[in-house]
Amino acid sequence: MLYIGINLKLADFSLLKQQLSKQLLLQFSILLFIVGIGTLSINYFLTQSNLQQQVQKQAQSITQGIEFSIEALIEAGRLSLLKRIVQNYATLPTVLEITVIDPNKRVIASSHYPFQNKFYPTLYPKLDFFLNKPIEMGIENSVDLELNHKSVLVQILPFSSPIFDMPGKRGAIIVLLDLNKIRQEAQYIFFNSTLTLLLGNLLILFFMALLIRKQVLSPLYQLHQTIDLNSPAHQLKLPLHLPNNEIKQLGEMLIHTIQQLQDQERLKRERLQAEQAQRAAELANQTKSNFLANMSHELRTPLNGILGYTQILKRDPTLTPKQQEGIHIIQYSGEYLLTLINDILDLSELETGQLLLHSIDFNFQRLIDQLLALFHIRAIQKDIAFNYQSLSQLPIGLRTDEKRLRQILVNLLSNALKFTKQGGVTLKIGYEQDFPDPSPSQSPEKSLRFQIEDTGIGIAPQDLERIFLPFQQASTSYQKAEGTGLGLAISQRLIHMMGGQLQVKSTLGKGSTFWFTLTLHEISELFSQQEPTLATPIGFRGKPKTILIIDDCLQNRSLLINSLTPLGFLTLESPDGLTGLNLACQHQPDLIITDLVMPILDGFETTRQMRKIPSLCKIPIIATSASVLDISKQQSLEAGCNLFLHKPIQLDLLFQQIQTLLNLEWIYEKTPPSIPLTSTPKHIPVPPIKSHTLLKPTPEQAELLFELAMMGDIHGILEEIDKLQANNPELLEFTQTIRQLAKGFKEKQLCEFIEYYLK
């Protein structure tokens, strides 16, 4: 069966018809041509073979006929009669010559030569070799030769006679046939058969064309009248009068193929659109990430100078209260801007999947108490109620990311209080099974549910999905008065990372309920380890130390120099890595503080070069960078840095790292009193009071400090206690205790200590 490839995308049937006719006729013509050539070849071969056989039979019959009478005629001496017999046989059309020779190869009788006893090889020297075998061995021989410029078939038949007195040798009958005449006859026969075959093929081709037109082209034309290749496949139908043969099957195949092509084209178009959308989204995310990283770096660089110098200036004892308040405002504004930058970066990391959770074992009861203390005061200030309901026997400790869990609860409770003008806010915590409407998709015996209910302004139905988008808020003028619209977006993504889902139901004008359920690992026992605290150093014991500062920003170098010089350090500075490398080789500093992003030679390569120099390979190196990418820290440590600090630099943390790397013993301004702390969350001791005139902070002051401690804002706490100490000298020991805990980064102990004064 012939396979015909048809392009289904051709809309012009006349062109399709012409192409199809040409293809069919061409294929049949080629087929007939191949058959004809094969037939002619076989015919030619058979003709040649038959003629060759006929010639050989004719030569054999002649030699055998002469042999039948030759012996008797030779014995009788009737050579003339033998000669006439030979001449008679020579009259045949294809016979050139007949000769009879004796064992000595001398002519006895010949059809063309009158003389006898002539040595035959002198007439045809080429035959001398072929005569030996018949004469000596008695074997008949047949060979094609070129004699006298003619193609000749030589048939040699040996014979024996008693008159030959030569034992073992025989005479021979030689017949020469004209092969040219034989071939002419073969060509004549071949020409006649070829002409007959060609005429037959033309007739077959003509009738085949008529048959194709009737059986193929006409049904295809009918099929074309009813099928439009551009129409949807489900609308295509075969004509009713179409014959039930291969054409109908072809029509069904066409419809099926059109449907497949249309489906493939649709899928290809959808896939292309999806790929374009994905590439656009990836490009947008990459562009946004690069923009945020660059902007964060550019904003953190000046903030490093602003916040760094506020830390230096706050230690100046000669500042007046008004100057301290101004510095406090500067530091608070800078840290607020830094908080906004960090929130945007956190959201970006959440969207790109770069933010990771860090699970630790922590006291869950203490976290609840801290939240209750903080938001109870806020509720009192707004003159609304704040209730807490524990629906289950809650575990003592949990294993998860405490910072992110606190961030989620603070965001949700802050929103509830912010949008509630009357009534109150209720926090409910318990296992899923203890709630009146447990979720069937959660495991009730292991899942903790956190639910925040308020009687606030509520959320319109059209805003329920939009409020979880970044920088989006509900359509109320009250809500637009404050906030950036990032709290719910960040909380929703953090809950999703922790394996839960933030849900909400709300009625406009009546209030809202937010809840989420997490499956967390419970901890039955917790141990609290007391860590050493740090006070403000004013110097160190021992010989002076030299610190090399490498940074392309003059303000950053100035900040570090002004921070380290008062403590007794000798400082060297360099604006780029290459100069810093030369200074390090010349002066052999005790410590190197280097930025990472610099011209000429960056901090990574500078560190690598230093680690290759024997005299510098042991010098400790601290890397600093305004980049927010974790990869910067990892790459700096891989390059050979000992420690890494983010900008803006916290000087207390810098001093702590310097002490560790150089094994220093600090000289403090004043030894802080020892504060006993306990790990029990329900009982927070009060520091010993040495003076009966010592006053406690007001609930508002304690709430502000507690809120800063819950947020981990160490700079804000130090600013507040400086302001509090300046305005209330009686709170000296209280502020010193807070300062001691804050500088030691004891956030949990800070919360415990301040929580006592909230009660």
C-alpha positions as MATLAB code, in Angstrom:
seq = 'MLYIGINLKLADFSLLKQQLSKQLLLQFSILLFIVGIGTLSINYFLTQSNLQQQVQKQAQSITQGIEFSIEALIEAGRLSLLKRIVQNYATLPTVLEITVIDPNKRVIASSHYPFQNKFYPTLYPKLDFFLNKPIEMGIENSVDLELNHKSVLVQILPFSSPIFDMPGKRGAIIVLLDLNKIRQEAQYIFFNSTLTLLLGNLLILFFMALLIRKQVLSPLYQLHQTIDLNSPAHQLKLPLHLPNNEIKQLGEMLIHTIQQLQDQERLKRERLQAEQAQRAAELANQTKSNFLANMSHELRTPLNGILGYTQILKRDPTLTPKQQEGIHIIQYSGEYLLTLINDILDLSELETGQLLLHSIDFNFQRLIDQLLALFHIRAIQKDIAFNYQSLSQLPIGLRTDEKRLRQILVNLLSNALKFTKQGGVTLKIGYEQDFPDPSPSQSPEKSLRFQIEDTGIGIAPQDLERIFLPFQQASTSYQKAEGTGLGLAISQRLIHMMGGQLQVKSTLGKGSTFWFTLTLHEISELFSQQEPTLATPIGFRGKPKTILIIDDCLQNRSLLINSLTPLGFLTLESPDGLTGLNLACQHQPDLIITDLVMPILDGFETTRQMRKIPSLCKIPIIATSASVLDISKQQSLEAGCNLFLHKPIQLDLLFQQIQTLLNLEWIYEKTPPSIPLTSTPKHIPVPPIKSHTLLKPTPEQAELLFELAMMGDIHGILEEIDKLQANNPELLEFTQTIRQLAKGFKEKQLCEFIEYYLK';
ca = [
       0.000    0.000    0.000;
       1.366    3.360   -1.000;
       1.796    5.968    1.682;
       1.082    9.509    0.595;
       2.148   12.386    2.831;
      -0.345   15.239    2.698;
       0.264   18.593    4.293;
      -2.848   19.331    6.330;
      -2.110   23.038    6.536;
      -2.788   23.643    2.781;
      -6.056   25.504    2.434;
      -6.217   25.588   -1.379;
      -7.637   22.245   -2.538;
      -6.782   22.820   -6.188;
      -3.133   22.989   -5.233;
      -3.606   19.947   -3.023;
      -5.310   18.099   -5.868;
      -2.540   18.916   -8.326;
       0.138   17.875   -5.907;
      -1.698   14.663   -5.070;
      -2.212   13.787   -8.752;
       1.423   14.455   -9.497;
       2.534   12.403   -6.532;
       0.323    9.458   -7.486;
       1.235    9.511  -11.172;
       4.888   10.012  -10.372;
       4.919    7.088   -7.976;
       3.094    4.804  -10.435;
       5.380    5.940  -13.249;
       8.427    5.192  -11.160;
       6.951    1.845  -10.246;
       6.204    0.983  -13.884;
       9.634    2.198  -14.937;
      11.296    0.007  -12.359;
       9.161   -2.977  -13.402;
       9.880   -2.287  -17.073;
      13.624   -1.980  -16.537;
      13.608   -5.162  -14.546;
      11.567   -6.982  -17.166;
      13.798   -5.739  -19.983;
      16.906   -6.744  -18.089;
      15.551  -10.210  -17.457;
      14.370  -10.453  -21.082;
      17.766   -9.384  -22.366;
      19.538  -11.830  -20.138;
      17.234  -14.662  -21.131;
      17.573  -13.778  -24.824;
      21.345  -13.785  -24.640;
      21.342  -16.979  -22.667;
      18.957  -18.718  -25.080;
      20.927  -17.632  -28.126;
      24.172  -18.742  -26.520;
      22.681  -22.116  -25.794;
      21.247  -22.368  -29.295;
      24.637  -21.530  -30.830;
      26.380  -24.118  -28.701;
      23.751  -26.717  -29.592;
      24.115  -25.821  -33.277;
      27.909  -26.168  -33.074;
      27.584  -29.467  -31.211;
      25.078  -30.801  -33.726;
      27.415  -29.883  -36.624;
      30.450  -31.502  -35.013;
      28.461  -34.580  -34.045;
      26.991  -34.866  -37.586;
      30.440  -34.736  -39.157;
      31.837  -37.104  -36.543;
      29.148  -39.662  -37.414;
      30.572  -40.204  -40.952;
      34.145  -38.953  -40.715;
      35.787  -42.175  -39.550;
      34.306  -44.316  -42.362;
      35.104  -41.737  -45.048;
      38.694  -41.381  -43.888;
      39.245  -45.145  -43.823;
      37.701  -45.448  -47.309;
      39.886  -42.603  -48.557;
      36.893  -40.620  -49.709;
      38.174  -37.262  -48.610;
      36.354  -35.422  -51.393;
      33.027  -36.616  -50.069;
      34.088  -35.519  -46.556;
      34.903  -32.105  -47.955;
      31.429  -31.743  -49.540;
      29.799  -32.696  -46.243;
      31.841  -30.068  -44.462;
      30.931  -27.449  -47.079;
      27.254  -28.292  -46.783;
      27.311  -27.677  -43.021;
      29.213  -24.428  -43.614;
      26.262  -23.008  -45.567;
      24.331  -22.448  -42.324;
      23.790  -18.680  -41.572;
      25.989  -18.360  -38.519;
      28.778  -20.759  -39.593;
      32.007  -19.116  -40.676;
      34.215  -22.167  -41.193;
      34.444  -25.924  -40.573;
      37.779  -27.733  -40.590;
      38.865  -31.306  -39.867;
      42.455  -31.879  -38.700;
      44.513  -34.934  -37.854;
      46.464  -35.499  -34.599;
      49.352  -33.522  -36.076;
      47.034  -30.522  -36.503;
      47.181  -30.789  -40.319;
      44.099  -30.084  -42.367;
      42.226  -33.128  -43.670;
      39.187  -31.245  -45.025;
      38.021  -27.612  -44.835;
      34.999  -25.632  -45.978;
      37.113  -22.625  -47.003;
      40.646  -23.838  -47.666;
      41.312  -26.043  -50.768;
      44.716  -27.288  -49.704;
      45.351  -30.289  -47.509;
      48.059  -31.241  -45.057;
      48.310  -27.556  -44.162;
      49.430  -27.015  -40.564;
      46.268  -25.510  -39.068;
      47.843  -23.301  -36.324;
      49.526  -21.262  -39.035;
      46.061  -20.130  -40.087;
      44.873  -19.295  -36.559;
      47.760  -19.124  -34.119;
      45.399  -18.272  -31.213;
      43.742  -21.683  -31.539;
      46.960  -23.652  -31.079;
      46.664  -23.640  -27.292;
      42.990  -24.632  -27.276;
      43.643  -27.604  -29.647;
      45.960  -29.434  -27.257;
      43.347  -30.533  -24.794;
      40.926  -32.114  -27.344;
      43.748  -33.822  -29.289;
      45.725  -35.147  -26.336;
      42.967  -35.711  -23.767;
      39.881  -36.224  -25.944;
      37.903  -33.458  -24.182;
      35.448  -31.308  -26.132;
      36.253  -27.600  -25.886;
      34.290  -24.412  -26.567;
      35.718  -20.899  -26.434;
      34.939  -17.315  -27.560;
      37.804  -15.621  -29.385;
      38.577  -12.606  -31.531;
      39.809  -13.989  -34.887;
      40.513  -11.751  -37.849;
      38.679   -8.876  -36.120;
      35.581  -10.972  -35.612;
      33.968  -12.360  -32.484;
      33.948  -16.096  -33.007;
      32.609  -19.070  -31.072;
      35.031  -21.990  -31.554;
      33.627  -25.484  -30.975;
      36.292  -28.284  -30.997;
      35.234  -31.938  -30.980;
      37.936  -34.663  -30.865;
      37.577  -37.948  -32.831;
      39.720  -41.086  -33.222;
      40.538  -43.318  -36.187;
      42.605  -46.517  -36.666;
      44.415  -44.998  -39.571;
      46.107  -42.548  -37.163;
      49.269  -44.338  -36.195;
      49.649  -42.146  -33.107;
      48.509  -43.834  -29.898;
      46.836  -41.465  -27.408;
      46.209  -38.697  -29.924;
      43.107  -37.820  -31.832;
      41.931  -35.699  -34.656;
      39.577  -32.735  -34.183;
      36.556  -31.167  -35.886;
      36.713  -27.328  -35.575;
      33.557  -25.233  -36.117;
      33.775  -21.398  -36.156;
      30.461  -19.532  -35.575;
      29.925  -15.777  -36.142;
      28.929  -14.212  -32.778;
      28.192  -10.790  -34.332;
      25.281  -12.220  -36.280;
      24.078  -13.964  -33.140;
      24.120  -10.703  -31.214;
      22.311   -8.854  -33.963;
      19.559  -11.386  -33.811;
      19.445  -11.018  -30.004;
      19.228   -7.223  -30.269;
      16.448   -7.477  -32.819;
      14.464   -9.757  -30.540;
      15.170   -7.500  -27.518;
      14.069   -4.346  -29.399;
      10.757   -5.911  -30.388;
      10.043   -7.089  -26.850;
      11.029   -3.702  -25.368;
       8.701   -1.804  -27.699;
       5.856   -4.125  -26.830;
       6.534   -3.672  -23.087;
       6.626    0.143  -23.302;
       3.347    0.288  -25.140;
       1.829   -1.974  -22.499;
       3.126    0.242  -19.683;
       1.704    3.369  -21.289;
      -1.696    1.737  -21.549;
      -1.490    0.634  -17.920;
      -0.495    4.149  -16.828;
      -3.371    5.699  -18.759;
      -5.955    3.391  -17.223;
      -4.353    3.899  -13.793;
      -4.722    7.677  -14.110;
      -8.420    7.235  -14.910;
      -8.787    4.919  -11.949;
      -7.020    7.371   -9.608;
      -9.252   10.199  -10.722;
     -12.371    8.179  -10.123;
     -11.418    6.327   -6.964;
      -9.154    8.870   -5.192;
      -9.331   12.444   -6.420;
     -13.109   12.737   -6.683;
     -13.729   11.410   -3.133;
     -10.972   13.684   -1.861;
     -12.664   16.635   -3.522;
     -15.919   15.705   -1.798;
     -14.016   15.426    1.462;
     -12.525   18.863    0.929;
     -15.967   20.409    0.342;
     -17.083   19.409    3.829;
     -13.853   19.751    5.864;
     -12.299   23.110    6.628;
      -8.836   22.746    8.050;
      -9.191   26.021    9.968;
     -12.448   25.044   11.690;
     -12.492   23.608   15.217;
     -12.098   19.851   15.136;
     -15.361   19.168   16.986;
     -17.289   20.890   14.183;
     -15.824   18.744   11.372;
     -17.989   15.934    9.952;
     -17.488   13.512    7.072;
     -19.885   13.680    4.044;
     -22.639   11.073    4.191;
     -22.167    9.839    0.606;
     -18.446    9.235    1.037;
     -17.604    5.623    0.084;
     -16.650    3.318    2.904;
     -13.072    2.712    1.835;
      -9.603    4.059    2.487;
     -10.765    7.606    1.624;
     -13.249    7.534    4.486;
     -10.536    6.262    6.781;
      -8.327    9.065    5.490;
     -11.062   11.591    6.310;
     -11.384   10.238    9.839;
      -7.619   10.381   10.157;
      -7.643   13.984    8.897;
     -10.193   15.034   11.506;
      -8.229   13.263   14.230;
      -4.970   14.792   13.021;
      -6.510   18.273   12.845;
      -7.708   17.869   16.413;
      -4.243   16.771   17.541;
      -2.590   19.659   15.705;
      -5.002   22.156   17.213;
      -4.490   20.684   20.685;
      -0.724   20.735   20.236;
      -0.841   24.316   18.989;
      -2.994   25.343   21.928;
      -0.740   23.563   24.428;
       2.325   25.036   22.774;
       0.826   28.513   22.953;
      -0.177   28.066   26.601;
       3.225   26.627   27.479;
       4.954   29.507   25.715;
       2.816   32.017   27.582;
       3.520   30.258   30.875;
       7.259   30.184   30.174;
       7.227   33.863   29.245;
       5.302   34.683   32.400;
       7.688   32.585   34.485;
      10.729   34.218   32.919;
       9.199   37.635   33.473;
       8.443   36.762   37.108;
      11.940   35.367   37.662;
      13.468   38.414   36.051;
      11.277   40.686   38.165;
      12.192   38.779   41.338;
      15.865   38.845   40.445;
      15.677   42.532   39.639;
      13.834   43.207   42.878;
      16.300   41.149   44.901;
      19.257   42.916   43.302;
      17.616   46.273   43.859;
      16.823   45.531   47.506;
      20.307   44.171   48.139;
      21.955   47.193   46.511;
      19.646   49.678   48.213;
      20.128   47.941   51.552;
      23.895   48.168   51.101;
      23.695   51.838   50.162;
      21.360   52.656   53.085;
      23.260   50.641   55.666;
      26.523   52.353   54.819;
      25.427   55.841   56.011;
      23.396   54.267   58.834;
      26.607   52.649   60.036;
      28.076   56.099   60.544;
      24.895   57.559   62.058;
      24.234   54.789   64.550;
      27.922   54.264   65.263;
      28.519   57.863   66.238;
      25.363   57.959   68.355;
      26.861   55.064   70.348;
      30.098   57.017   70.748;
      28.394   60.275   71.663;
      26.084   58.634   74.198;
      29.137   57.667   76.243;
      30.188   61.281   76.601;
      29.470   62.225   80.255;
      29.543   65.944   79.456;
      26.333   65.864   77.376;
      23.396   67.836   78.702;
      19.959   66.178   78.965;
      18.803   68.115   75.892;
      21.789   66.898   73.900;
      21.151   63.340   75.090;
      17.553   63.639   73.963;
      18.679   64.823   70.543;
      21.098   61.915   70.222;
      18.308   59.599   71.324;
      16.050   60.954   68.572;
      18.809   60.494   65.998;
      19.468   56.934   67.100;
      15.773   56.044   67.297;
      15.160   57.437   63.805;
      18.124   55.547   62.384;
      17.096   52.299   64.016;
      13.499   52.751   62.832;
      14.784   53.156   59.284;
      16.963   50.071   59.775;
      13.911   48.146   61.025;
      11.950   49.099   57.910;
      14.851   47.941   55.723;
      15.035   44.639   57.587;
      11.256   44.104   57.274;
      11.371   44.635   53.514;
      14.353   42.310   53.210;
      12.624   39.676   55.344;
       9.619   39.837   53.045;
      11.853   39.550   50.000;
      13.621   36.530   51.476;
      10.279   34.943   52.270;
       9.076   35.452   48.707;
      12.243   33.972   47.197;
      12.531   31.166   49.736;
      15.860   32.377   51.128;
      14.681   32.904   54.721;
      15.371   29.898   56.931;
      13.927   28.899   60.285;
      16.258   28.263   63.229;
      14.614   25.934   65.732;
      15.685   26.028   69.378;
      14.325   24.736   72.678;
      12.682   27.592   74.587;
      10.330   28.197   77.511;
       6.869   28.464   75.988;
       5.233   29.562   79.245;
       7.696   32.419   79.596;
       6.928   33.591   76.048;
       3.203   33.640   76.866;
       3.777   35.577   80.090;
       5.881   38.158   78.263;
       3.216   38.651   75.611;
       0.471   38.944   78.219;
       2.431   41.510   80.210;
       3.178   43.613   77.128;
      -0.319   43.691   75.644;
      -2.105   43.993   78.972;
      -0.491   47.407   79.482;
      -1.315   48.411   75.909;
      -4.935   47.427   76.413;
      -5.134   49.475   79.603;
      -3.749   52.492   77.768;
      -6.486   52.146   75.110;
      -9.136   51.506   77.772;
     -10.127   48.136   76.308;
     -10.066   44.629   77.741;
      -7.343   42.070   77.062;
      -8.187   38.468   77.894;
      -6.203   35.277   77.747;
      -7.734   31.803   77.685;
      -5.662   28.646   77.934;
      -7.967   25.932   76.604;
      -5.524   23.100   77.330;
      -2.702   22.087   79.634;
       0.055   23.694   77.586;
       3.591   22.275   77.383;
       6.414   23.900   79.326;
       8.724   24.176   76.353;
       8.637   23.933   72.575;
      11.171   23.367   69.836;
      10.757   25.823   66.967;
      11.978   29.258   65.875;
      11.132   31.287   68.969;
      11.933   34.617   67.319;
       9.567   33.992   64.398;
       6.772   32.644   66.617;
       7.033   35.749   68.829;
       7.086   37.946   65.705;
       3.875   36.321   64.421;
       1.993   36.691   67.722;
       3.188   40.265   68.250;
       2.049   41.241   64.733;
      -1.401   39.676   65.122;
      -1.983   41.045   68.650;
      -0.713   44.498   67.637;
      -3.132   44.599   64.696;
      -6.009   43.476   66.938;
      -5.332   46.203   69.517;
      -4.665   48.820   66.844;
      -8.070   48.353   65.185;
     -10.117   47.862   68.364;
     -11.605   51.044   69.826;
     -14.062   49.434   72.252;
     -14.675   45.985   73.654;
     -11.499   43.970   73.813;
      -9.007   41.459   72.441;
      -8.817   37.790   73.423;
      -5.866   35.444   72.965;
      -6.739   31.744   73.000;
      -4.117   29.001   72.987;
      -4.754   25.278   73.186;
      -4.724   21.992   71.352;
      -6.899   21.818   68.254;
      -9.273   19.283   69.821;
     -10.118   21.634   72.696;
     -11.540   24.328   70.412;
     -15.281   24.243   69.644;
     -14.566   24.158   65.874;
     -11.473   21.932   65.402;
     -10.054   21.664   61.913;
     -10.388   18.115   60.472;
      -7.140   18.511   58.501;
      -5.020   18.870   61.652;
      -3.819   16.234   64.093;
      -5.667   17.361   67.263;
      -3.456   15.601   69.796;
      -0.227   17.275   68.567;
      -1.324   20.580   67.040;
      -1.356   23.841   68.968;
      -3.853   26.465   67.871;
      -3.297   30.178   68.380;
      -6.421   32.338   68.008;
      -6.751   36.107   68.344;
     -10.255   37.589   68.573;
     -11.145   41.275   68.655;
     -14.254   43.452   68.668;
     -12.722   46.043   66.376;
     -13.769   47.640   63.130;
     -13.717   44.369   61.175;
     -12.692   43.768   57.577;
     -14.848   44.103   54.470;
     -15.336   40.831   52.523;
     -13.600   42.253   49.454;
     -10.504   43.014   51.560;
     -10.087   39.583   53.208;
      -7.656   38.353   50.575;
      -5.999   41.681   49.858;
      -4.869   42.265   53.454;
      -2.325   39.449   53.119;
      -0.599   41.126   50.185;
       2.558   43.130   50.885;
       2.030   46.873   51.423;
      -1.766   46.384   51.320;
      -4.230   47.461   53.985;
      -7.968   47.370   54.414;
      -9.880   50.295   52.969;
     -10.313   52.304   56.167;
      -8.950   55.703   56.933;
      -8.070   54.591   60.443;
      -5.869   51.833   59.219;
      -4.088   54.018   56.711;
      -3.009   56.347   59.498;
      -0.161   54.037   60.545;
       1.727   50.906   59.512;
       3.371   49.759   56.311;
       1.096   46.829   55.547;
       3.845   44.207   55.944;
       2.816   42.571   59.242;
       0.143   40.205   57.920;
       2.086   39.407   54.750;
       5.179   38.424   56.740;
       3.146   36.535   59.357;
       1.264   34.537   56.735;
       4.485   33.450   55.039;
       6.206   32.596   58.328;
       3.243   30.459   59.412;
       3.325   28.675   56.071;
       7.046   27.963   56.512;
       6.318   26.530   59.962;
       3.738   24.155   58.504;
       0.513   26.050   59.208;
      -1.969   28.358   57.535;
      -3.166   31.739   58.722;
      -6.964   31.947   58.550;
      -9.378   34.786   59.190;
     -13.071   35.438   59.534;
     -14.435   38.917   60.045;
     -17.634   40.927   60.102;
     -17.416   44.578   59.183;
     -18.173   46.702   62.224;
     -18.172   43.752   64.673;
     -14.641   42.391   64.756;
     -12.231   39.798   63.392;
     -10.736   36.443   64.342;
      -7.315   35.308   63.170;
      -6.025   31.816   63.932;
      -3.402   29.316   62.889;
      -2.415   25.810   63.947;
       1.134   24.452   64.212;
       2.419   20.963   64.941;
       5.394   21.578   67.248;
       7.764   19.343   69.168;
       7.146   19.615   72.904;
       9.969   19.909   75.461;
       9.254   18.709   79.010;
      12.397   20.101   80.735;
      14.349   23.301   80.148;
      17.661   24.397   81.599;
      18.812   27.988   81.747;
      22.507   28.740   81.715;
      23.722   32.025   83.121;
      26.200   33.765   80.819;
      28.796   36.361   81.744;
      27.790   39.964   81.249;
      29.727   42.853   79.739;
      30.075   46.442   80.877;
      31.421   49.400   78.927;
      35.241   49.113   78.650;
      37.453   52.168   78.914;
      40.735   50.393   78.117;
      42.621   47.120   78.344;
      45.554   45.754   80.267;
      48.856   44.987   78.599;
      50.929   46.484   75.799;
      49.228   48.540   73.073;
      47.668   46.711   70.158;
      47.651   47.854   66.523;
      44.506   47.471   64.432;
      44.488   47.944   60.636;
      41.175   49.252   59.261;
      40.553   48.672   55.524;
      37.443   50.371   54.121;
      36.825   52.492   51.037;
      34.319   54.653   52.956;
      35.997   57.439   54.960;
      33.057   57.673   57.379;
      33.315   53.978   58.280;
      37.059   54.234   58.889;
      36.547   57.360   60.997;
      33.872   55.629   63.094;
      36.112   52.680   63.916;
      39.133   54.881   64.606;
      37.156   57.133   66.983;
      35.750   54.034   68.720;
      39.035   52.184   69.142;
      41.498   54.999   69.787;
      39.976   56.042   73.186;
      40.447   52.463   74.380;
      44.204   52.631   73.767;
      44.471   50.936   70.355;
      46.890   52.131   67.682;
      45.082   52.334   64.330;
      46.142   52.231   60.704;
      43.722   52.940   57.849;
      43.580   52.056   54.156;
      41.021   53.005   51.475;
      41.461   49.780   49.445;
      42.672   46.219   49.745;
      45.951   46.661   47.872;
      47.117   49.511   50.107;
      45.934   47.585   53.142;
      47.949   44.558   52.059;
      51.106   46.687   51.801;
      50.463   48.307   55.216;
      49.933   44.900   56.796;
      53.264   43.670   55.418;
      55.071   46.786   56.703;
      53.556   47.125   60.201;
      52.411   43.593   61.135;
      49.209   44.676   62.977;
      47.654   42.615   65.768;
      44.168   42.690   64.188;
      42.679   43.595   60.799;
      39.130   44.890   60.218;
      38.255   44.880   56.513;
      35.282   45.768   54.380;
      34.361   43.278   51.664;
      33.259   45.467   48.746;
      36.098   47.802   47.730;
      37.787   49.031   44.545;
      41.151   47.773   43.230;
      41.205   44.749   45.557;
      38.116   43.633   47.478;
      38.108   42.212   50.981;
      37.774   38.592   49.834;
      40.895   38.676   47.680;
      42.770   40.788   50.217;
      42.141   38.130   52.866;
      43.197   35.324   50.504;
      46.458   37.140   49.711;
      47.173   37.708   53.401;
      46.621   34.051   54.223;
      49.291   33.154   51.646;
      51.936   35.381   53.302;
      53.679   33.597   56.214;
      54.014   36.761   58.317;
      50.298   37.614   57.948;
      48.617   34.210   57.874;
      48.121   34.110   61.679;
      46.736   37.643   62.118;
      42.994   37.555   63.031;
      40.716   39.282   60.508;
      37.188   40.608   61.113;
      35.063   41.115   57.987;
      32.406   43.845   57.897;
      29.812   44.400   55.213;
      26.567   46.255   54.585;
      25.374   43.346   52.444;
      22.383   41.437   53.785;
      23.167   38.261   51.869;
      24.244   35.276   53.953;
      26.542   34.280   51.119;
      28.772   37.265   51.964;
      29.386   35.897   55.444;
      30.015   32.400   54.123;
      32.399   33.582   51.419;
      34.330   35.788   53.851;
      34.848   32.892   56.253;
      35.902   30.638   53.364;
      38.386   33.287   52.232;
      40.066   33.175   55.660;
      38.308   35.724   57.888;
      37.870   34.767   61.535;
      34.591   36.601   62.207;
      31.922   38.567   60.367;
      29.954   41.673   61.409;
      26.963   43.249   59.698;
      26.784   46.985   59.226;
      25.666   49.087   61.044;
      28.246   47.793   63.502;
      27.236   47.342   67.141;
      30.272   48.561   69.051;
      29.613   46.381   72.092;
      29.588   43.302   69.876;
      32.750   44.515   68.122;
      34.513   44.982   71.483;
      33.435   41.486   72.520;
      34.919   39.971   69.340;
      38.149   41.953   69.728;
      38.471   40.710   73.294;
      38.019   37.112   72.109;
      40.460   37.325   69.191;
      43.213   39.219   71.067;
      42.603   37.617   74.480;
      42.262   41.021   76.143;
      41.387   41.900   79.719;
      39.142   44.954   79.664;
      39.296   47.799   82.136;
      35.707   48.822   82.918;
      34.343   52.186   83.895;
      32.466   50.686   86.828;
      31.947   47.104   87.899;
      28.221   46.354   87.582;
      26.425   44.645   90.467;
      25.748   40.947   90.227;
      22.162   40.142   89.387;
      20.817   36.714   90.366;
      18.472   35.303   87.739;
      16.308   32.221   87.697;
      14.889   30.097   84.944;
      11.452   29.875   86.575;
       9.082   31.882   84.399;
       6.560   32.749   87.099;
       8.937   34.336   89.648;
      11.273   37.102   88.524;
      13.440   38.445   91.416;
      13.979   42.129   92.081;
      17.593   43.308   92.299;
      18.757   44.227   95.823;
      17.898   47.779   96.786;
      20.700   49.500   98.666;
      18.916   52.776   99.265;
      15.487   53.281  100.756;
      14.991   56.208   98.395;
      15.179   53.955   95.267;
      12.127   54.453   93.046;
      10.529   52.008   90.673;
       9.823   52.976   87.049;
       6.261   53.853   86.150;
       4.160   51.188   84.348;
       4.408   53.222   81.135;
       8.201   53.352   81.367;
       8.382   49.640   82.179;
       6.021   48.790   79.278;
       8.173   50.750   76.815;
      11.324   48.956   77.987;
       9.522   45.591   77.902;
       8.301   46.185   74.362;
      11.820   47.086   73.218;
      13.162   43.973   74.926;
      10.538   41.798   73.231;
      11.598   43.256   69.879;
      15.271   42.679   70.655;
      16.004   46.401   70.200;
      19.150   46.700   72.346;
      19.975   50.199   71.074;
      16.483   51.426   71.895;
      16.750   50.004   75.436;
      20.102   51.695   76.037;
      18.706   54.993   74.785;
      15.660   54.782   77.021;
      17.627   53.956   80.157;
      20.065   56.814   79.415;
      17.112   59.157   79.171;
      15.500   57.600   82.238;
      18.720   57.919   84.262;
      19.162   61.537   83.247;
      15.621   62.465   84.285;
      15.429   60.185   87.360;
      18.791   59.802   89.129;
      17.047   57.743   91.814;
      16.717   54.868   89.292;
      20.506   54.509   88.987;
      20.743   50.875   90.104;
      17.684   49.946   88.002;
      19.166   51.527   84.889;
      22.593   49.978   85.562;
      20.999   46.532   85.796;
      19.131   47.066   82.523;
      22.317   48.353   80.862;
      24.277   45.335   82.068;
      21.745   42.869   80.684;
      21.315   44.782   77.415;
      25.019   45.001   76.679;
      25.306   41.286   77.378;
      22.476   40.652   74.852;
      20.476   38.816   77.527;
      17.082   39.363   75.889;
      15.250   36.670   77.852;
      16.643   37.854   81.178;
      15.808   41.430   80.231;
      12.191   40.435   79.604;
      12.057   38.546   82.913;
      13.550   41.445   84.856;
      11.331   44.155   83.342;
       8.208   41.954   83.535;
       8.354   42.164   87.313;
       7.806   45.927   87.212;
       4.813   45.527   84.887;
       2.974   43.706   87.677;
];
